[in-house]
Each structure stands twice: as structure tokens, then as C-alpha cells.
mmCIF file of C-alpha atoms in Angstrom:
data_model
loop_
_atom_site.group_PDB
_atom_site.id
_atom_site.type_symbol
_atom_site.label_atom_id
_atom_site.label_comp_id
_atom_site.label_asym_id
_atom_site.label_seq_id
_atom_site.Cartn_x
_atom_site.Cartn_y
_atom_site.Cartn_z
ATOM 1 C CA MET A 1 86.960 36.465 8.605
ATOM 2 C CA ALA A 2 88.794 34.629 11.430
ATOM 3 C CA HIS A 3 87.580 32.109 13.996
ATOM 4 C CA LEU A 4 89.426 30.801 17.068
ATOM 5 C CA LYS A 5 88.969 27.443 18.786
ATOM 6 C CA LYS A 6 90.723 25.952 21.823
ATOM 7 C CA ASN A 7 91.324 22.200 21.729
ATOM 8 C CA THR A 8 92.357 19.459 24.160
ATOM 9 C CA ARG A 9 95.137 16.920 23.540
ATOM 10 C CA GLY A 10 92.555 14.308 22.538
ATOM 11 C CA ALA A 11 91.315 16.419 19.610
ATOM 12 C CA VAL A 12 94.747 16.892 18.013
ATOM 13 C CA PRO A 13 94.994 13.583 16.037
ATOM 14 C CA GLY A 14 91.615 14.208 14.403
ATOM 15 C CA LEU A 15 92.539 17.795 13.547
ATOM 16 C CA ALA A 16 95.807 16.611 12.020
ATOM 17 C CA VAL A 17 93.940 14.159 9.775
ATOM 18 C CA HIS A 18 91.668 16.968 8.531
ATOM 19 C CA PHE A 19 94.352 19.650 8.158
ATOM 20 C CA GLU A 20 96.825 17.416 6.328
ATOM 21 C CA ARG A 21 94.229 15.442 4.341
ATOM 22 C CA LYS A 22 95.481 12.085 5.628
ATOM 23 C CA THR A 23 92.361 10.247 4.494
ATOM 24 C CA ASP A 24 90.296 9.935 1.317
ATOM 25 C CA HIS A 25 87.094 9.296 3.291
ATOM 26 C CA HIS A 26 86.045 12.802 4.303
ATOM 27 C CA THR A 27 82.965 13.421 6.432
ATOM 28 C CA ASN A 28 82.907 16.980 5.080
ATOM 29 C CA LYS A 29 80.946 16.706 1.829
ATOM 30 C CA GLU A 30 82.188 20.140 0.645
ATOM 31 C CA ILE A 31 85.729 18.808 0.066
ATOM 32 C CA ASP A 32 86.491 18.455 -3.652
ATOM 33 C CA VAL A 33 89.379 15.979 -3.787
ATOM 34 C CA SER A 34 90.093 16.942 -7.417
ATOM 35 C CA LYS A 35 91.320 20.320 -6.102
ATOM 36 C CA SER A 36 93.320 19.027 -3.143
ATOM 37 C CA TYR A 37 96.540 19.359 -5.122
ATOM 38 C CA LEU A 38 96.138 23.150 -4.808
ATOM 39 C CA ASN A 39 96.380 22.989 -0.996
ATOM 40 C CA GLN A 40 99.489 24.479 0.603
ATOM 41 C CA ASP A 41 101.495 23.400 3.624
ATOM 42 C CA LEU A 42 103.269 26.563 4.793
ATOM 43 C CA MET A 43 105.343 24.557 7.310
ATOM 44 C CA ALA A 44 106.792 22.024 4.887
ATOM 45 C CA ASP A 45 109.800 20.987 6.996
ATOM 46 C CA GLY A 46 109.625 17.242 6.453
ATOM 47 C CA SER A 47 107.644 16.704 9.641
ATOM 48 C CA ASP A 48 103.912 16.613 10.362
ATOM 49 C CA MET A 49 101.490 18.370 12.693
ATOM 50 C CA LEU A 50 101.244 15.616 15.319
ATOM 51 C CA SER A 51 105.033 15.264 15.585
ATOM 52 C CA ARG A 52 105.500 19.029 15.963
ATOM 53 C CA PHE A 53 102.789 19.149 18.630
ATOM 54 C CA ASN A 54 104.322 16.355 20.709
ATOM 55 C CA GLU A 55 107.805 17.817 20.321
ATOM 56 C CA ARG A 56 106.688 21.235 21.547
ATOM 57 C CA LEU A 57 104.856 19.744 24.555
ATOM 58 C CA ASN A 58 108.064 17.951 25.520
ATOM 59 C CA ASP A 59 109.841 21.315 25.690
ATOM 60 C CA VAL A 60 107.350 23.059 27.984
ATOM 61 C CA TYR A 61 105.298 22.258 31.077
ATOM 62 C CA CYS A 62 101.711 21.122 30.525
ATOM 63 C CA MET A 63 99.332 19.859 33.201
ATOM 64 C CA LYS A 64 98.427 16.177 32.875
ATOM 65 C CA ARG A 65 94.679 16.716 32.626
ATOM 66 C CA ASP A 66 92.317 15.732 29.841
ATOM 67 C CA ASP A 67 90.507 19.092 29.875
ATOM 68 C CA VAL A 68 93.634 21.254 29.393
ATOM 69 C CA LYS A 69 93.408 23.306 26.184
ATOM 70 C CA ALA A 70 96.804 22.378 24.763
ATOM 71 C CA LEU A 71 96.220 23.515 21.176
ATOM 72 C CA ALA A 72 94.665 26.665 19.700
ATOM 73 C CA THR A 73 93.525 26.917 16.081
ATOM 74 C CA TRP A 74 92.711 29.952 13.983
ATOM 75 C CA ILE A 75 90.701 29.582 10.768
ATOM 76 C CA VAL A 76 91.250 32.616 8.517
ATOM 77 C CA THR A 77 88.984 32.803 5.466
ATOM 78 C CA LEU A 78 89.914 34.531 2.212
ATOM 79 C CA PRO A 79 88.182 37.971 2.020
ATOM 80 C CA GLU A 80 85.458 38.437 -0.583
ATOM 81 C CA GLU A 81 87.519 41.042 -2.433
ATOM 82 C CA LEU A 82 90.133 38.371 -3.259
ATOM 83 C CA THR A 83 87.804 35.564 -4.367
ATOM 84 C CA GLU A 84 88.414 36.447 -8.038
ATOM 85 C CA ALA A 85 92.080 37.367 -7.494
ATOM 86 C CA PRO A 86 94.895 35.297 -9.074
ATOM 87 C CA TYR A 87 96.181 32.271 -7.197
ATOM 88 C CA GLU A 88 99.466 34.074 -6.509
ATOM 89 C CA GLN A 89 97.728 36.937 -4.686
ATOM 90 C CA GLN A 90 95.574 34.536 -2.666
ATOM 91 C CA SER A 91 98.669 32.573 -1.704
ATOM 92 C CA ALA A 92 100.474 35.794 -0.709
ATOM 93 C CA PHE A 93 97.521 36.722 1.512
ATOM 94 C CA PHE A 94 97.739 33.432 3.431
ATOM 95 C CA GLU A 95 101.529 33.611 3.733
ATOM 96 C CA ALA A 96 101.322 37.156 5.141
ATOM 97 C CA THR A 97 98.617 36.027 7.564
ATOM 98 C CA THR A 98 100.800 33.125 8.713
ATOM 99 C CA ASN A 99 103.734 35.498 9.297
ATOM 100 C CA PHE A 100 101.483 37.717 11.414
ATOM 101 C CA LEU A 101 100.328 34.714 13.497
ATOM 102 C CA ASN A 102 103.921 33.512 13.948
ATOM 103 C CA GLU A 103 104.938 36.926 15.259
ATOM 104 C CA ARG A 104 101.918 37.171 17.548
ATOM 105 C CA TYR A 105 102.057 33.707 19.127
ATOM 106 C CA GLY A 106 105.675 32.671 18.529
ATOM 107 C CA GLN A 107 106.905 30.697 15.531
ATOM 108 C CA GLU A 108 108.407 28.107 17.878
ATOM 109 C CA ASN A 109 104.849 27.314 19.091
ATOM 110 C CA ALA A 110 103.347 26.810 15.621
ATOM 111 C CA VAL A 111 102.539 23.217 14.694
ATOM 112 C CA ALA A 112 100.493 23.657 11.487
ATOM 113 C CA ALA A 113 99.793 26.253 8.796
ATOM 114 C CA VAL A 114 97.758 24.684 6.000
ATOM 115 C CA VAL A 115 95.756 26.408 3.259
ATOM 116 C CA HIS A 116 92.750 24.529 1.847
ATOM 117 C CA TYR A 117 91.641 25.424 -1.660
ATOM 118 C CA ASP A 118 89.528 22.285 -2.065
ATOM 119 C CA GLU A 119 86.508 23.513 -0.076
ATOM 120 C CA THR A 120 83.838 26.111 -0.808
ATOM 121 C CA THR A 121 85.967 29.077 0.276
ATOM 122 C CA PRO A 122 89.792 29.071 0.516
ATOM 123 C CA HIS A 123 90.956 29.310 4.141
ATOM 124 C CA LEU A 124 93.986 28.910 6.397
ATOM 125 C CA HIS A 125 94.181 26.480 9.322
ATOM 126 C CA TYR A 126 96.818 27.764 11.757
ATOM 127 C CA ALA A 127 97.493 25.677 14.883
ATOM 128 C CA PHE A 128 99.792 26.501 17.772
ATOM 129 C CA VAL A 129 100.521 25.549 21.380
ATOM 130 C CA PRO A 130 99.591 28.527 23.634
ATOM 131 C CA VAL A 131 102.774 29.003 25.671
ATOM 132 C CA VAL A 132 103.725 31.676 28.258
ATOM 133 C CA PHE A 133 106.628 32.119 30.648
ATOM 134 C CA ASP A 134 105.815 31.284 34.278
ATOM 135 C CA ASP A 135 107.699 33.906 36.322
ATOM 136 C CA LYS A 136 107.063 32.131 39.619
ATOM 137 C CA LYS A 137 108.583 28.832 38.529
ATOM 138 C CA SER A 138 110.926 30.228 35.851
ATOM 139 C CA ARG A 139 109.712 27.947 33.080
ATOM 140 C CA TYR A 140 107.526 27.973 29.995
ATOM 141 C CA LYS A 141 104.063 26.502 30.390
ATOM 142 C CA VAL A 142 100.905 25.846 28.352
ATOM 143 C CA SER A 143 98.137 28.304 29.238
ATOM 144 C CA ALA A 144 95.476 29.193 26.663
ATOM 145 C CA LYS A 145 93.800 31.444 29.241
ATOM 146 C CA GLU A 146 96.889 33.664 29.587
ATOM 147 C CA VAL A 147 97.764 33.739 25.880
ATOM 148 C CA LEU A 148 94.298 34.204 24.377
ATOM 149 C CA THR A 149 93.103 36.983 26.644
ATOM 150 C CA ARG A 150 90.100 39.181 26.027
ATOM 151 C CA HIS A 151 92.415 41.988 24.911
ATOM 152 C CA ASP A 152 94.135 39.672 22.425
ATOM 153 C CA LEU A 153 90.820 38.648 20.878
ATOM 154 C CA GLN A 154 89.460 42.210 20.815
ATOM 155 C CA THR A 155 92.509 43.562 18.976
ATOM 156 C CA PHE A 156 93.155 40.555 16.720
ATOM 157 C CA HIS A 157 91.176 41.589 13.622
ATOM 158 C CA ASP A 158 92.362 45.213 13.698
ATOM 159 C CA ASP A 159 95.998 44.165 14.115
ATOM 160 C CA LEU A 160 95.768 41.595 11.324
ATOM 161 C CA ASP A 161 94.061 44.119 9.057
ATOM 162 C CA GLN A 162 96.787 46.725 9.585
ATOM 163 C CA HIS A 163 99.540 44.151 9.041
ATOM 164 C CA LEU A 164 98.051 42.948 5.741
ATOM 165 C CA LYS A 165 97.564 46.491 4.438
ATOM 166 C CA LYS A 166 101.194 47.212 5.240
ATOM 167 C CA VAL A 167 102.742 44.181 3.503
ATOM 168 C CA LEU A 168 100.324 43.513 0.601
ATOM 169 C CA PRO A 169 100.129 46.283 -2.057
ATOM 170 C CA PHE A 170 97.010 44.775 -3.677
ATOM 171 C CA TYR A 171 95.182 44.558 -0.369
ATOM 172 C CA GLU A 172 93.364 47.882 -0.036
ATOM 173 C CA GLN A 173 89.854 47.509 1.336
ATOM 174 C CA GLY A 174 90.830 45.386 4.317
ATOM 175 C CA ILE A 175 89.153 42.530 6.128
ATOM 176 C CA LEU A 176 86.927 44.835 8.185
ATOM 177 C CA ASN A 177 85.539 47.007 5.363
ATOM 178 C CA ASN A 178 83.279 48.882 7.832
ATOM 179 C CA LYS A 179 80.682 46.150 7.202
ATOM 180 C CA THR A 180 79.745 46.216 10.838
ATOM 181 C CA LEU A 181 78.185 49.668 10.221
ATOM 182 C CA PRO A 182 75.664 49.128 7.418
ATOM 183 C CA PHE A 183 73.821 52.411 8.063
ATOM 184 C CA GLU A 184 74.824 55.864 6.957
ATOM 185 C CA ASN A 185 74.696 57.607 10.327
ATOM 186 C CA VAL A 186 74.720 56.893 14.027
ATOM 187 C CA ALA A 187 71.157 58.123 14.530
ATOM 188 C CA GLU A 188 69.810 55.501 12.145
ATOM 189 C CA ILE A 189 71.868 52.795 13.869
ATOM 190 C CA LYS A 190 70.445 53.801 17.253
ATOM 191 C CA LYS A 191 66.916 53.910 15.868
ATOM 192 C CA TYR A 192 67.215 50.384 14.479
ATOM 193 C CA ASN A 193 68.853 49.025 17.633
ATOM 194 C CA ASP A 194 66.100 50.522 19.803
ATOM 195 C CA GLN A 195 63.432 48.918 17.617
ATOM 196 C CA PHE A 196 65.249 45.610 17.586
ATOM 197 C CA ASN A 197 65.817 45.525 21.354
ATOM 198 C CA ALA A 198 62.194 46.491 22.043
ATOM 199 C CA LEU A 199 61.039 43.704 19.773
ATOM 200 C CA LYS A 200 63.325 41.184 21.507
ATOM 201 C CA ASN A 201 61.924 42.190 24.909
ATOM 202 C CA GLU A 202 58.360 41.902 23.659
ATOM 203 C CA LEU A 203 59.080 38.460 22.211
ATOM 204 C CA ALA A 204 60.534 37.373 25.558
ATOM 205 C CA ASP A 205 57.384 38.568 27.343
ATOM 206 C CA VAL A 206 55.156 36.696 24.901
ATOM 207 C CA GLU A 207 57.143 33.484 25.304
ATOM 208 C CA GLU A 208 56.922 33.773 29.108
ATOM 209 C CA ASN A 209 53.157 34.323 28.846
ATOM 210 C CA ILE A 210 52.815 31.230 26.640
ATOM 211 C CA ARG A 211 54.758 29.126 29.142
ATOM 212 C CA ALA A 212 52.525 30.350 31.985
ATOM 213 C CA LYS A 213 49.355 29.549 30.028
ATOM 214 C CA GLN A 214 50.651 26.100 29.158
ATOM 215 C CA ALA A 215 51.332 25.438 32.854
ATOM 216 C CA VAL A 216 47.732 26.420 33.701
ATOM 217 C CA LEU A 217 46.433 24.159 30.944
ATOM 218 C CA LYS A 218 48.453 21.250 32.318
ATOM 219 C CA ILE A 219 47.107 21.746 35.849
ATOM 220 C CA THR A 220 43.537 22.173 34.582
ATOM 221 C CA ALA A 221 43.716 19.030 32.451
ATOM 222 C CA GLN A 222 45.112 17.078 35.411
ATOM 223 C CA ALA A 223 42.259 18.280 37.625
ATOM 224 C CA LEU A 224 39.684 17.208 35.031
ATOM 225 C CA THR A 225 41.292 13.775 34.875
ATOM 226 C CA GLU A 226 41.098 13.423 38.654
ATOM 227 C CA VAL A 227 37.413 14.415 38.659
ATOM 228 C CA ASP A 228 36.634 11.853 35.949
ATOM 229 C CA LEU A 229 38.438 9.184 37.973
ATOM 230 C CA ALA A 230 36.421 10.059 41.092
ATOM 231 C CA GLU A 231 33.156 9.791 39.165
ATOM 232 C CA LYS A 232 34.155 6.361 37.848
ATOM 233 C CA GLN A 233 34.975 5.198 41.378
ATOM 234 C CA ILE A 234 31.573 6.412 42.592
ATOM 235 C CA ASP A 235 29.795 4.567 39.769
ATOM 236 C CA ALA A 236 31.749 1.394 40.525
ATOM 237 C CA PHE A 237 30.795 1.592 44.211
ATOM 238 C CA LYS A 238 27.118 2.033 43.298
ATOM 239 C CA GLN A 239 27.284 -1.045 41.102
ATOM 240 C CA ASP A 240 28.786 -3.027 43.984
ATOM 241 C CA LEU A 241 25.848 -1.980 46.194
ATOM 242 C CA SER A 242 23.316 -2.998 43.556
ATOM 243 C CA LYS A 243 24.545 -6.598 43.417
ATOM 244 C CA ASN A 244 21.903 -9.013 44.721
ATOM 245 C CA LEU A 245 21.172 -12.631 45.378
ATOM 246 C CA PHE A 246 17.922 -13.925 43.848
ATOM 247 C CA GLY A 247 16.686 -10.382 43.293
ATOM 248 C CA LYS A 248 17.387 -9.168 46.796
ATOM 249 C CA THR A 249 20.149 -6.806 47.905
ATOM 250 C CA VAL A 250 22.646 -8.539 50.161
ATOM 251 C CA LEU A 251 23.687 -6.379 53.142
ATOM 252 C CA LYS A 252 24.949 -7.303 56.552
ATOM 253 C CA PRO A 253 22.989 -5.656 59.370
ATOM 254 C CA ASP A 254 26.068 -4.002 60.826
ATOM 255 C CA ASP A 255 26.924 -2.484 57.413
ATOM 256 C CA LEU A 256 23.567 -0.804 56.868
ATOM 257 C CA ASP A 257 24.354 2.436 58.686
ATOM 258 C CA ARG A 258 27.803 2.616 57.120
ATOM 259 C CA PHE A 259 26.393 2.313 53.602
ATOM 260 C CA LYS A 260 23.767 4.937 54.289
ATOM 261 C CA ASN A 261 26.472 7.391 55.359
ATOM 262 C CA VAL A 262 28.648 6.494 52.383
ATOM 263 C CA LEU A 263 25.747 7.060 49.980
ATOM 264 C CA ALA A 264 24.998 10.456 51.483
ATOM 265 C CA THR A 265 28.662 11.491 51.229
ATOM 266 C CA MET A 266 28.909 10.181 47.681
ATOM 267 C CA LYS A 267 25.821 12.090 46.603
ATOM 268 C CA LYS A 268 27.268 15.302 47.993
ATOM 269 C CA ALA A 269 30.668 14.604 46.392
ATOM 270 C CA THR A 270 29.028 13.845 43.046
ATOM 271 C CA LEU A 271 27.162 17.145 42.980
ATOM 272 C CA GLN A 272 30.294 19.036 43.975
ATOM 273 C CA SER A 273 32.390 17.203 41.381
ATOM 274 C CA GLN A 274 29.871 17.985 38.651
ATOM 275 C CA HIS A 275 29.944 21.653 39.601
ATOM 276 C CA GLU A 276 33.756 21.772 39.700
ATOM 277 C CA THR A 277 34.025 19.895 36.427
ATOM 278 C CA GLU A 278 31.808 22.409 34.650
ATOM 279 C CA ALA A 279 33.808 25.297 36.115
ATOM 280 C CA LEU A 280 37.076 23.683 35.073
ATOM 281 C CA LYS A 281 35.776 23.089 31.562
ATOM 282 C CA GLN A 282 34.843 26.751 31.263
ATOM 283 C CA THR A 283 38.289 27.777 32.542
ATOM 284 C CA LEU A 284 39.915 25.410 30.104
ATOM 285 C CA GLY A 285 37.998 26.924 27.207
ATOM 286 C CA LYS A 286 39.008 30.444 28.230
ATOM 287 C CA VAL A 287 42.664 29.499 28.598
ATOM 288 C CA LYS A 288 42.700 27.804 25.191
ATOM 289 C CA ALA A 289 41.200 30.926 23.611
ATOM 290 C CA GLN A 290 43.773 33.125 25.348
ATOM 291 C CA LEU A 291 46.559 30.817 24.219
ATOM 292 C CA ALA A 292 45.350 31.026 20.617
ATOM 293 C CA ASP A 293 45.423 34.846 20.838
ATOM 294 C CA VAL A 294 48.913 34.795 22.340
ATOM 295 C CA GLN A 295 50.196 32.422 19.660
ATOM 296 C CA ALA A 296 48.746 34.644 16.943
ATOM 297 C CA GLY A 297 50.455 37.668 18.505
ATOM 298 C CA TYR A 298 53.696 35.730 18.737
ATOM 299 C CA GLN A 299 53.505 34.842 15.045
ATOM 300 C CA ASN A 300 52.947 38.499 14.133
ATOM 301 C CA LEU A 301 55.934 39.557 16.217
ATOM 302 C CA LYS A 302 58.067 36.837 14.664
ATOM 303 C CA GLU A 303 57.166 38.017 11.145
ATOM 304 C CA THR A 304 57.943 41.625 12.136
ATOM 305 C CA HIS A 305 61.304 40.474 13.513
ATOM 306 C CA GLN A 306 62.121 38.691 10.247
ATOM 307 C CA ALA A 307 61.123 41.783 8.263
ATOM 308 C CA LEU A 308 63.496 43.918 10.340
ATOM 309 C CA GLN A 309 66.308 41.427 9.743
ATOM 310 C CA ARG A 310 65.670 41.502 5.982
ATOM 311 C CA ARG A 311 65.704 45.298 6.133
ATOM 312 C CA GLN A 312 69.058 45.244 7.941
ATOM 313 C CA LEU A 313 70.514 42.902 5.317
ATOM 314 C CA ASP A 314 69.205 45.158 2.535
ATOM 315 C CA TYR A 315 70.913 48.181 4.155
ATOM 316 C CA ALA A 316 74.144 46.223 4.500
ATOM 317 C CA MET A 317 74.153 45.062 0.882
ATOM 318 C CA ARG A 318 73.409 48.530 -0.499
ATOM 319 C CA ASP A 319 76.080 50.129 1.669
ATOM 320 C CA MET A 320 78.650 47.481 0.691
ATOM 321 C CA LEU A 321 77.932 47.892 -3.026
ATOM 322 C CA LYS A 322 78.123 51.677 -2.854
ATOM 323 C CA ASN A 323 81.088 52.232 -0.541
ATOM 324 C CA ASP A 324 83.190 49.094 -1.091
ATOM 325 C CA TYR A 325 82.679 48.473 -4.789
ATOM 326 C CA GLY A 326 81.463 51.845 -6.126
ATOM 327 C CA VAL A 327 78.201 50.412 -7.481
ATOM 328 C CA ASP A 328 75.313 52.884 -7.136
ATOM 329 C CA LYS A 329 72.782 50.727 -8.936
ATOM 330 C CA LEU A 330 72.393 47.350 -10.613
ATOM 331 C CA SER A 331 70.566 46.586 -13.822
ATOM 332 C CA HIS A 332 67.433 44.476 -13.603
ATOM 333 C CA THR A 333 69.216 41.810 -15.657
ATOM 334 C CA ASP A 334 72.043 41.598 -13.115
ATOM 335 C CA VAL A 335 69.649 41.445 -10.166
ATOM 336 C CA GLU A 336 67.680 38.555 -11.677
ATOM 337 C CA ALA A 337 70.857 36.694 -12.652
ATOM 338 C CA ARG A 338 72.400 37.091 -9.200
ATOM 339 C CA SER A 339 69.192 35.753 -7.646
ATOM 340 C CA VAL A 340 69.459 32.609 -9.788
ATOM 341 C CA LEU A 341 73.174 32.196 -9.040
ATOM 342 C CA TYR A 342 72.514 32.511 -5.308
ATOM 343 C CA LYS A 343 69.913 29.731 -5.473
ATOM 344 C CA LEU A 344 72.326 27.511 -7.399
ATOM 345 C CA ASP A 345 75.181 28.178 -4.946
ATOM 346 C CA HIS A 346 72.928 27.279 -1.995
ATOM 347 C CA GLU A 347 71.274 24.297 -3.733
ATOM 348 C CA GLU A 348 67.802 25.858 -3.663
ATOM 349 C CA LEU A 349 66.948 24.002 -6.859
ATOM 350 C CA THR A 350 63.570 24.043 -8.549
ATOM 351 C CA GLN A 351 61.798 20.863 -9.687
ATOM 352 C CA ASN A 352 59.714 22.753 -12.243
ATOM 353 C CA LYS A 353 60.980 22.529 -15.827
ATOM 354 C CA LYS A 354 59.368 25.814 -16.849
ATOM 355 C CA GLU A 355 60.997 27.694 -13.972
ATOM 356 C CA ALA A 356 64.384 26.091 -14.710
ATOM 357 C CA GLN A 357 64.093 27.206 -18.352
ATOM 358 C CA SER A 358 63.384 30.770 -17.161
ATOM 359 C CA TRP A 359 66.567 30.550 -15.038
ATOM 360 C CA LEU A 360 68.535 29.549 -18.139
ATOM 361 C CA LYS A 361 67.095 32.459 -20.122
ATOM 362 C CA THR A 362 67.958 34.876 -17.293
ATOM 363 C CA LEU A 363 71.596 33.731 -17.126
ATOM 364 C CA THR A 364 72.107 33.684 -20.915
ATOM 365 C CA THR A 365 70.639 37.200 -21.169
ATOM 366 C CA ALA A 366 73.053 38.444 -18.502
ATOM 367 C CA ARG A 367 75.954 36.632 -20.246
ATOM 368 C CA ALA A 368 75.183 38.475 -23.470
ATOM 369 C CA ASP A 369 74.956 41.857 -21.717
ATOM 370 C CA PRO A 370 78.297 43.696 -22.200
ATOM 371 C CA ASP A 371 77.563 45.920 -19.168
ATOM 372 C CA THR A 372 77.016 43.097 -16.687
ATOM 373 C CA LYS A 373 78.995 43.268 -13.438
ATOM 374 C CA ILE A 374 78.971 39.485 -12.976
ATOM 375 C CA ALA A 375 82.149 37.561 -13.821
ATOM 376 C CA PRO A 376 81.688 35.691 -17.144
ATOM 377 C CA THR A 377 83.150 32.506 -15.636
ATOM 378 C CA ARG A 378 80.528 32.545 -12.914
ATOM 379 C CA LEU A 379 77.720 32.988 -15.452
ATOM 380 C CA ASP A 380 79.108 30.173 -17.621
ATOM 381 C CA ARG A 381 79.249 27.856 -14.627
ATOM 382 C CA GLY A 382 75.668 28.782 -13.683
ATOM 383 C CA ILE A 383 74.428 28.166 -17.225
ATOM 384 C CA GLU A 384 75.962 24.672 -17.218
ATOM 385 C CA GLN A 385 74.391 23.930 -13.816
ATOM 386 C CA VAL A 386 70.919 24.962 -15.033
ATOM 387 C CA LYS A 387 71.263 22.901 -18.214
ATOM 388 C CA ALA A 388 72.169 19.860 -16.115
ATOM 389 C CA LEU A 389 69.203 20.599 -13.823
ATOM 390 C CA ILE A 390 66.797 20.744 -16.795
ATOM 391 C CA ASN A 391 68.110 17.398 -18.064
ATOM 392 C CA ARG A 392 67.556 15.815 -14.634
ATOM 393 C CA ILE A 393 63.979 17.141 -14.510
ATOM 394 C CA ILE A 394 63.295 15.752 -18.005
ATOM 395 C CA GLU A 395 64.737 12.338 -17.102
ATOM 396 C CA LEU A 396 62.756 12.221 -13.860
ATOM 397 C CA THR A 397 59.523 13.107 -15.681
ATOM 398 C CA ARG A 398 60.214 10.471 -18.337
ATOM 399 C CA ASP A 399 60.772 7.797 -15.665
ATOM 400 C CA ILE A 400 57.520 8.722 -13.889
ATOM 401 C CA PHE A 401 55.407 8.399 -17.052
ATOM 402 C CA LYS A 402 57.283 5.314 -18.211
ATOM 403 C CA GLY A 403 56.251 3.436 -15.090
ATOM 404 C CA PRO A 404 57.819 0.262 -13.666
ATOM 405 C CA ASN A 405 59.182 -2.451 -15.929
ATOM 406 C CA LEU A 406 57.027 -5.522 -16.254
#
């Protein structure tokens, strides 16, 4: 619903460009410039964000350090319940939110309050200089740490929720909606949390075990390399001894005893190296087998973890539909259509013409159903998207079979 970020002085010019749409070359690909005219500047006083920021800093004390958080920004997203609401109600929501933020952090500290309707979800960018009164020095100063305390952040959503319910008659369900409690009773919550925490601990143990095994493998492989190197050095030394002149081995008399001792030591070292190499190879094989077992166990745990997460999401969706929207069940037609719409919204597009045609049939069937719970405009938009997708697949197939021009 709402997200806070603390920013340094150096970040302010870039934020101003984004908030006030001062460029046509956006790095954010979700911005639809054809809808930018819908955006609202709730501080339209003839000035701009950067000027207001500099003016406010001139009025208060701020440390001359690059890492000082001199600007705080809240992003407040439009609640799901208002996504289909008229523009006037959406605008009233953002204005009421801005009034709440002005009262909480001081209107004199606000430097921007801009609503963007030209991105995926309408949202408010509210920026302010975090200012407090310094009792010791009897002056106002910039201090994000003292303004945005833990208590402030913990109470923010509840306070905003109560304020909006008080001033907006159409705002009933609230931003919280009890969605943080997707289960019907505390016992079930505890049961799930216990399972989830146990699984997390087990995953941590498995990962630690894998790291330990990998360390052993590294040491073992290094030891094998050193043994191979020693064997090569021994072979090279033997070849040096076998060099001769006219078929006779060339040795100085005073080197004879030394070479005999070296040969005896080398023979002993060779036997020992061969023994150690075999033992290391056996150890390496065992460790690799153990690692394979651990990795298989890790994969099973990971799949179990994902299943639990899907189960949690299923609980949350069913609870939200029942308690927030009064929907006890959905028709099969609606379920299939919503699945297709979700894939379209998240660009999970098929490249199979037959599957795309089945998507089109699903959406048209839902559009013709008088009992559907899906907004007709959303279905119409989805139908047009699927038709365009089918045309692209047909054109791509035609180009493939046509081949290159000669």
C-alpha cells in the first residue's frame, strides 16, 4: 500500500525529473505517455519540486555531508477496491492521503505531491524534508532518524487507514483489509508458521551441509592434483638418470651414492603416493555420492517449500474473495478467464496458435456469460490482446515458411 524511502541531496534532481515528468525519455518502460495528461500535481503553486526543496533547506539547519538523508518520499498506491472506481473518487483518495501526510509531517516541509496515472497502477509520490526542532540549539534541523522513528512507521498504515475511513464516504474496506491474516483462526496460523519455520531451519541445515561437502571436495581435488604433480616430477627425474652417452649411463663417482639414496626414497614415495591417491579417489567418490543425495534432498525441500507458499496464497485468495468481496465461489468460466487475463497482464504469452485460440474462446465465453464477475471492459481488452497475439503468431509462422528473399 505505502512504501517509504530516505534520500540524500544528490538523489533529489533525479527524483524531481521522474515525479514531474520533465523528460520524454523514460527508463521506466511501464510509463504510458499517452496517459500522462491525467497526472495530478497537488502542489500546483507555480514552483517546482527542486525549488521548494532548496528553499526549505535554506530555512533550516542541515549538516553539510553527502550521506545526510535530506528528503523522504512516500509512495502510496491506489487500493485494489478503487481500481474500477471513477476518476473523481480515485483523485479524492489521493487528495485525502496528501492531507494526512501534510498533517503528519508538516505542510511547510512538503516539496512534492504528484499522482501518476500513466503507469500500471495509479500512485502518489509525496516528498518532504524531515524536520524537527532542536531543543538544545533552539532551531529547526533536518533529521530523518528523529522524524521517521520506528513508532511512526509502525503506526503509519493504521493511522492513514482510520483517516481515510473518516473523510471518504465511499472508502469502506480500508487499506489493511485484514489481508495479513489469510487463515480463519489463530490455531491454523500457528500451525502453518510452525511448519514454515521448521522447513526454513531444515533448508538452512541442508545448505550448510552442502557447503561443507563442497569444501571437502575442493581439498580432496587439490590433494589429488599435488599427488599427480609429484608423480610427474619422479618420472622426470628417472628420465634424467636414464640419459646416456654412447649407450652408457653418465654418472660422476661422487654422485653415485647420492643417486642411490634418491632412488630408494623415490621408490618409497611412489608407493606411498599410489596408496594415498587410491584412498583419496575412494573418498572423492563417496563425497560426490553424498553430495548428490544432499542435492536431491535439497530439491525435495525446495519443492515442498514452494507448495506451502502456493497453499498460503490459495488461503489468502479464498479468504479475500469471501470476506472482502462476498464471493463464496466462482464459476469455472470465470476461473479460466481470470487465468488467461493474469497471463496477459504479466506478459506470459504463448507462442502456440492453438493455445492462443483457446484463450480467445475462453474470454469470449466469459464475455457472453451474464453472471460473470469480471468487468466487461477488462474482458474486451483481453479479447483484443489475444486477437493481436494470434495475428503475430500467424505472421511469424508465415515468415518462417516463406524463407529469406533471394
